[in-house]
């Protein structure tokens, strides 16, 4: 009985995790759309990290 309950609960936990990830992703996308200058700063920092890796 306990194992069956655990297996039945797994898909709901998985769906809840995916839903939270989607909400967080949408939240960040909306922030980037509202403040494009912060998005550009993020890309600049990424390019600096890439240059450091190449060196």
XYZ file of N, CA and C in Angstrom:
165
model
N 0.845 -1.208 0.000
C 0.000 0.000 0.000
C 0.882 1.261 0.000
N 1.899 1.265 0.854
C 2.752 2.452 0.933
C 3.489 2.701 -0.384
N 4.007 1.629 -1.006
C 4.739 1.817 -2.265
C 3.795 2.322 -3.354
N 2.569 1.815 -3.380
C 1.611 2.290 -4.387
C 1.328 3.779 -4.191
N 1.148 4.191 -2.949
C 0.870 5.605 -2.678
C 2.050 6.467 -3.120
N 3.270 5.987 -2.882
C 4.455 6.759 -3.273
C 4.518 6.880 -4.791
N 4.266 5.780 -5.501
C 4.323 5.827 -6.966
C 3.233 6.733 -7.521
N 2.071 6.741 -6.897
C 0.985 7.615 -7.373
C 1.298 9.077 -7.107
N 2.061 9.346 -6.050
C 2.369 10.730 -5.700
C 3.487 11.326 -6.533
N 4.340 10.478 -7.119
C 5.494 10.986 -7.864
C 5.101 11.902 -9.026
N 4.155 11.533 -9.884
C 3.815 12.430 -11.001
C 3.347 13.798 -10.522
N 2.623 13.857 -9.424
C 2.153 15.150 -8.922
C 3.320 15.997 -8.433
N 4.295 15.367 -7.770
C 5.485 16.101 -7.327
C 6.249 16.623 -8.541
N 6.387 15.763 -9.578
C 7.091 16.153 -10.801
C 6.382 17.334 -11.468
N 5.049 17.264 -11.545
C 4.290 18.359 -12.155
C 4.460 19.645 -11.347
N 4.461 19.539 -10.034
C 4.618 20.729 -9.202
C 5.992 21.353 -9.419
N 7.040 20.538 -9.496
C 8.386 21.065 -9.734
C 8.457 21.746 -11.090
N 7.903 21.108 -12.123
C 7.923 21.713 -13.456
C 7.149 23.027 -13.472
N 6.014 23.069 -12.786
C 5.210 24.294 -12.757
C 5.993 25.432 -12.107
N 6.695 25.143 -11.011
C 7.460 26.201 -10.350
C 8.596 26.677 -11.251
N 9.247 25.748 -11.958
C 10.330 26.143 -12.863
C 9.796 27.032 -13.980
N 8.637 26.690 -14.523
C 8.050 27.498 -15.603
C 7.711 28.891 -15.083
N 7.141 28.967 -13.880
C 6.781 30.269 -13.311
C 8.028 31.120 -13.107
N 9.091 30.517 -12.588
C 10.339 31.265 -12.372
C 10.908 31.737 -13.703
N 10.877 30.864 -14.717
C 11.403 31.240 -16.039
C 10.598 32.401 -16.618
N 9.276 32.330 -16.531
C 8.441 33.421 -17.049
C 8.720 34.709 -16.285
N 8.933 34.602 -14.962
C 9.207 35.776 -14.149
C 10.489 36.466 -14.617
N 11.541 35.680 -14.866
C 12.802 36.268 -15.318
C 12.670 36.833 -16.730
N 11.919 36.154 -17.606
C 11.729 36.668 -18.968
C 11.002 38.005 -18.912
N 10.004 38.113 -18.053
C 9.279 39.385 -17.937
C 10.191 40.474 -17.379
N 11.055 40.125 -16.425
C 11.996 41.110 -15.888
C 12.937 41.589 -16.997
N 13.422 40.656 -17.829
C 14.310 41.042 -18.924
C 13.581 41.947 -19.900
N 12.318 41.658 -20.182
C 11.563 42.486 -21.120
C 11.311 43.870 -20.531
N 11.085 43.940 -19.204
C 10.802 45.229 -18.572
C 12.071 46.056 -18.422
N 13.212 45.388 -18.171
C 14.474 46.110 -17.965
C 15.541 45.543 -18.906
N 15.536 45.967 -20.173
C 16.507 45.402 -21.124
C 17.951 45.732 -20.763
N 18.179 46.851 -20.047
C 19.565 47.204 -19.728
C 20.180 46.174 -18.777
N 19.375 45.605 -17.853
C 19.917 44.590 -16.958
C 20.252 43.331 -17.753
N 19.439 43.036 -18.772
C 19.714 41.862 -19.599
C 21.041 42.049 -20.344
N 21.295 43.259 -20.830
C 22.542 43.519 -21.538
C 23.729 43.359 -20.587
N 23.587 43.827 -19.351
C 24.665 43.671 -18.372
C 24.946 42.192 -18.128
N 23.880 41.392 -18.076
C 24.068 39.960 -17.882
C 24.851 39.346 -19.025
N 24.556 39.759 -20.263
C 25.287 39.228 -21.409
C 26.745 39.686 -21.371
N 26.990 40.921 -20.956
C 28.361 41.427 -20.891
C 29.166 40.600 -19.883
N 28.582 40.302 -18.728
C 29.306 39.513 -17.734
C 29.571 38.116 -18.272
N 28.634 37.556 -19.035
C 28.853 36.224 -19.611
C 30.020 36.259 -20.592
N 30.111 37.313 -21.411
C 31.204 37.389 -22.384
C 32.540 37.517 -21.654
N 32.563 38.232 -20.525
C 33.802 38.342 -19.753
C 34.210 36.968 -19.236
N 33.251 36.207 -18.765
C 33.564 34.865 -18.262
C 34.097 34.009 -19.401
N 33.499 34.131 -20.598
C 33.972 33.350 -21.749
C 35.421 33.727 -22.076
N 35.745 35.029 -22.049
C 37.117 35.455 -22.342
C 38.087 34.858 -21.332
N 37.702 34.851 -20.062
C 38.579 34.276 -19.040
C 38.812 32.792 -19.313
N 37.763 32.090 -19.759
C 37.930 30.659 -20.035
C 38.878 30.461 -21.211
N 38.790 31.319 -22.232
C 39.678 31.167 -23.387
C 41.137 31.406 -22.984
N 41.366 32.366 -22.077
C 42.733 32.641 -21.638
C 43.215 31.463 -20.793
